[in-house]
Amino acid sequence: MHILRVDSSTRSEDSISRKLADDVVAQHVGATITTRDLSNGIPHIDAGFSRATFTPPEARSDADKAALAVSDDIVAEVQAADLVVISMPVYNFSIPSTLKAWIDQLARVGVTFHYTENGPVGLLEGKRVIVVSASGGTPVGADYEFASPYLTHVLGFMGLTDVSFIGAAGEEGLVEAERSIQALAA
């Protein structure tokens, strides 16, 4: 099994979402792990990125290739994974901006999804995603929590439809999240 771990907390020390991701990964003894730590920074898409994505691969200039280099790496990491573990704090009722930038780099027409006469079709099928989230008091699924519906939709759009959420809202939520993670091993 190959795991892609995506960490999006700005905190490396004392991050609850990272600790929960550690626990999820520990349930998969012997797995190989690739880690992408978004706190190290990730470029936002820009005009060069957009131009390059709409240029056929055989016609891309060196500048186009450079504009897509991070995206190409991110896409390859997800394509190679059997399991994607996303550690995510809930900031202001939603996902961190770095996680949004990662999604923007991943979502590429003709690469991770394509359009058909019947609508869009995701191209990243057959992978499981576990999102572990932590917040000071915004539980997964609350009317005012926008992270999980957004992630479910956008990941599903790219074919990642097997998405589970384990959330820790406050101290009492941490205990329940740890129980949920232990249940993964059962």
CSV table of C-alpha atoms in Angstrom, one decimal:
chain,number,residue,atom,x,y,z
A,1,MET,CA,0.0,0.0,0.0
A,2,HIS,CA,1.2,3.5,-0.8
A,3,ILE,CA,-0.1,6.4,1.3
A,4,LEU,CA,0.0,10.1,0.3
A,5,ARG,CA,-0.2,12.2,3.4
A,6,VAL,CA,-1.1,15.9,2.9
A,7,ASP,CA,-0.7,18.1,5.9
A,8,SER,CA,-2.3,21.5,5.8
A,9,SER,CA,-1.9,22.9,9.3
A,10,THR,CA,0.3,25.9,9.7
A,11,ARG,CA,1.4,24.4,13.0
A,12,SER,CA,4.0,21.6,12.9
A,13,GLU,CA,4.2,21.3,16.7
A,14,ASP,CA,1.1,20.7,18.8
A,15,SER,CA,-1.1,20.2,15.7
A,16,ILE,CA,-4.0,18.0,16.5
A,17,SER,CA,-4.8,17.3,12.8
A,18,ARG,CA,-1.2,16.2,12.3
A,19,LYS,CA,-1.3,14.0,15.4
A,20,LEU,CA,-4.5,12.4,14.1
A,21,ALA,CA,-2.9,11.8,10.7
A,22,ASP,CA,0.1,10.2,12.5
A,23,ASP,CA,-2.5,7.8,14.1
A,24,VAL,CA,-4.2,7.0,10.8
A,25,VAL,CA,-0.9,6.3,9.0
A,26,ALA,CA,0.3,4.1,12.0
A,27,GLN,CA,-2.7,1.8,11.3
A,28,HIS,CA,-1.1,0.8,7.9
A,29,VAL,CA,2.1,-1.0,9.0
A,30,GLY,CA,4.5,-1.6,6.1
A,31,ALA,CA,2.9,1.1,3.8
A,32,THR,CA,5.2,3.4,1.9
A,33,ILE,CA,4.4,7.0,2.6
A,34,THR,CA,4.8,10.2,0.6
A,35,THR,CA,4.3,13.4,2.5
A,36,ARG,CA,3.3,16.8,1.2
A,37,ASP,CA,3.5,19.4,3.9
A,38,LEU,CA,1.6,22.5,2.7
A,39,SER,CA,2.9,24.7,5.5
A,40,ASN,CA,6.1,24.9,3.5
A,41,GLY,CA,4.1,26.9,0.9
A,42,ILE,CA,2.4,26.0,-2.3
A,43,PRO,CA,2.0,28.3,-5.3
A,44,HIS,CA,-1.5,29.5,-6.2
A,45,ILE,CA,-2.5,29.1,-9.8
A,46,ASP,CA,-2.0,32.1,-12.0
A,47,ALA,CA,-2.3,33.2,-15.6
A,48,GLY,CA,0.8,31.2,-16.6
A,49,PHE,CA,-0.7,28.0,-15.1
A,50,SER,CA,-4.0,28.6,-16.9
A,51,ARG,CA,-2.4,29.2,-20.2
A,52,ALA,CA,-0.3,26.1,-19.9
A,53,THR,CA,-3.2,23.9,-18.9
A,54,PHE,CA,-5.0,24.8,-22.1
A,55,THR,CA,-2.0,24.3,-24.3
A,56,PRO,CA,-1.7,20.8,-25.7
A,57,PRO,CA,1.2,19.0,-24.0
A,58,GLU,CA,3.2,18.6,-27.2
A,59,ALA,CA,3.0,22.4,-27.8
A,60,ARG,CA,4.0,23.5,-24.3
A,61,SER,CA,7.0,25.8,-24.0
A,62,ASP,CA,9.6,25.6,-21.3
A,63,ALA,CA,7.7,28.3,-19.5
A,64,ASP,CA,4.5,26.3,-19.7
A,65,LYS,CA,6.2,23.2,-18.4
A,66,ALA,CA,7.7,25.2,-15.5
A,67,ALA,CA,4.2,26.7,-14.7
A,68,LEU,CA,2.8,23.1,-14.4
A,69,ALA,CA,5.8,21.5,-12.6
A,70,VAL,CA,4.2,21.7,-9.1
A,71,SER,CA,0.9,20.6,-10.4
A,72,ASP,CA,2.5,17.7,-12.3
A,73,ASP,CA,4.2,16.5,-9.1
A,74,ILE,CA,0.9,16.8,-7.1
A,75,VAL,CA,-1.1,14.9,-9.7
A,76,ALA,CA,1.6,12.1,-9.8
A,77,GLU,CA,1.6,11.8,-6.1
A,78,VAL,CA,-2.2,11.3,-6.0
A,79,GLN,CA,-2.1,8.9,-9.0
A,80,ALA,CA,0.5,6.8,-7.2
A,81,ALA,CA,-1.4,6.6,-3.9
A,82,ASP,CA,-3.8,3.9,-2.8
A,83,LEU,CA,-4.8,6.0,0.2
A,84,VAL,CA,-4.7,9.7,0.6
A,85,VAL,CA,-4.7,11.0,4.2
A,86,ILE,CA,-5.4,14.7,4.5
A,87,SER,CA,-4.8,16.4,7.8
A,88,MET,CA,-6.8,19.5,8.0
A,89,PRO,CA,-7.5,22.1,10.6
A,90,VAL,CA,-10.8,24.0,10.2
A,91,TYR,CA,-10.0,27.6,9.8
A,92,ASN,CA,-12.9,30.0,9.8
A,93,PHE,CA,-15.4,27.2,9.1
A,94,SER,CA,-13.6,26.0,6.0
A,95,ILE,CA,-10.3,24.6,4.7
A,96,PRO,CA,-7.0,26.3,4.9
A,97,SER,CA,-6.0,28.4,1.9
A,98,THR,CA,-3.0,26.1,1.3
A,99,LEU,CA,-5.3,23.1,1.0
A,100,LYS,CA,-7.4,25.1,-1.5
A,101,ALA,CA,-4.2,25.9,-3.5
A,102,TRP,CA,-3.3,22.1,-3.5
A,103,ILE,CA,-6.7,21.3,-4.8
A,104,ASP,CA,-6.4,24.0,-7.5
A,105,GLN,CA,-3.1,22.4,-8.6
A,106,LEU,CA,-4.7,19.0,-8.6
A,107,ALA,CA,-7.9,19.7,-10.5
A,108,ARG,CA,-6.9,19.7,-14.2
A,109,VAL,CA,-9.2,19.1,-17.1
A,110,GLY,CA,-8.0,16.2,-19.2
A,111,VAL,CA,-5.7,15.0,-16.4
A,112,THR,CA,-7.7,14.5,-13.2
A,113,PHE,CA,-11.2,14.9,-14.8
A,114,HIS,CA,-12.7,15.4,-18.2
A,115,TYR,CA,-16.0,16.4,-19.7
A,116,THR,CA,-18.3,14.2,-21.6
A,117,GLU,CA,-21.7,14.7,-23.2
A,118,ASN,CA,-23.1,13.3,-20.0
A,119,GLY,CA,-21.1,15.7,-17.7
A,120,PRO,CA,-17.8,15.6,-15.9
A,121,VAL,CA,-16.0,12.3,-15.2
A,122,GLY,CA,-13.3,12.0,-12.5
A,123,LEU,CA,-10.1,10.3,-13.5
A,124,LEU,CA,-8.6,9.5,-10.0
A,125,GLU,CA,-10.8,6.5,-9.3
A,126,GLY,CA,-10.1,3.6,-7.0
A,127,LYS,CA,-8.5,5.4,-4.1
A,128,ARG,CA,-9.6,5.9,-0.6
A,129,VAL,CA,-9.3,9.3,1.1
A,130,ILE,CA,-9.4,9.8,4.9
A,131,VAL,CA,-9.6,13.4,6.0
A,132,VAL,CA,-8.8,14.1,9.7
A,133,SER,CA,-9.8,17.5,10.8
A,134,ALA,CA,-9.4,19.4,14.0
A,135,SER,CA,-11.2,22.6,15.2
A,136,GLY,CA,-11.7,24.5,18.3
A,137,GLY,CA,-15.4,23.8,18.2
A,138,THR,CA,-16.7,23.4,14.6
A,139,PRO,CA,-17.8,19.7,14.3
A,140,VAL,CA,-17.8,17.9,11.0
A,141,GLY,CA,-21.3,18.1,9.5
A,142,ALA,CA,-22.4,21.1,11.4
A,143,ASP,CA,-24.6,23.6,9.5
A,144,TYR,CA,-21.8,26.1,9.7
A,145,GLU,CA,-18.9,23.7,8.7
A,146,PHE,CA,-18.1,24.1,5.0
A,147,ALA,CA,-14.9,22.1,4.8
A,148,SER,CA,-16.4,18.6,4.5
A,149,PRO,CA,-19.1,19.3,1.9
A,150,TYR,CA,-16.6,21.2,-0.2
A,151,LEU,CA,-13.9,18.5,0.0
A,152,THR,CA,-16.5,15.7,-0.7
A,153,HIS,CA,-17.7,17.5,-3.8
A,154,VAL,CA,-14.4,18.6,-5.3
A,155,LEU,CA,-12.6,15.3,-4.6
A,156,GLY,CA,-15.6,13.4,-6.0
A,157,PHE,CA,-15.5,15.6,-9.1
A,158,MET,CA,-12.0,14.2,-9.7
A,159,GLY,CA,-13.1,10.6,-9.1
A,160,LEU,CA,-12.1,10.4,-5.4
A,161,THR,CA,-15.5,9.3,-4.1
A,162,ASP,CA,-14.5,7.0,-1.2
A,163,VAL,CA,-14.0,9.9,1.3
A,164,SER,CA,-14.2,9.5,5.1
A,165,PHE,CA,-14.0,12.2,7.7
A,166,ILE,CA,-12.7,11.9,11.2
A,167,GLY,CA,-13.2,15.1,13.1
A,168,ALA,CA,-12.0,16.4,16.5
A,169,ALA,CA,-14.0,19.5,17.6
A,170,GLY,CA,-12.6,20.6,20.9
A,171,GLU,CA,-11.1,18.3,23.6
A,172,GLU,CA,-14.0,16.0,23.8
A,173,GLY,CA,-14.0,15.5,20.1
A,174,LEU,CA,-10.3,14.4,20.2
A,175,VAL,CA,-11.3,11.3,22.2
A,176,GLU,CA,-14.0,10.3,19.8
A,177,ALA,CA,-11.7,10.9,16.8
A,178,GLU,CA,-9.1,8.6,18.3
A,179,ARG,CA,-11.7,6.0,18.8
A,180,SER,CA,-12.7,6.3,15.1
A,181,ILE,CA,-9.1,5.9,14.0
A,182,GLN,CA,-8.7,2.8,16.2
A,183,ALA,CA,-11.8,1.4,14.5
A,184,LEU,CA,-9.9,1.6,11.1
A,185,ALA,CA,-7.7,-1.2,12.3
A,186,ALA,CA,-10.5,-3.4,13.3
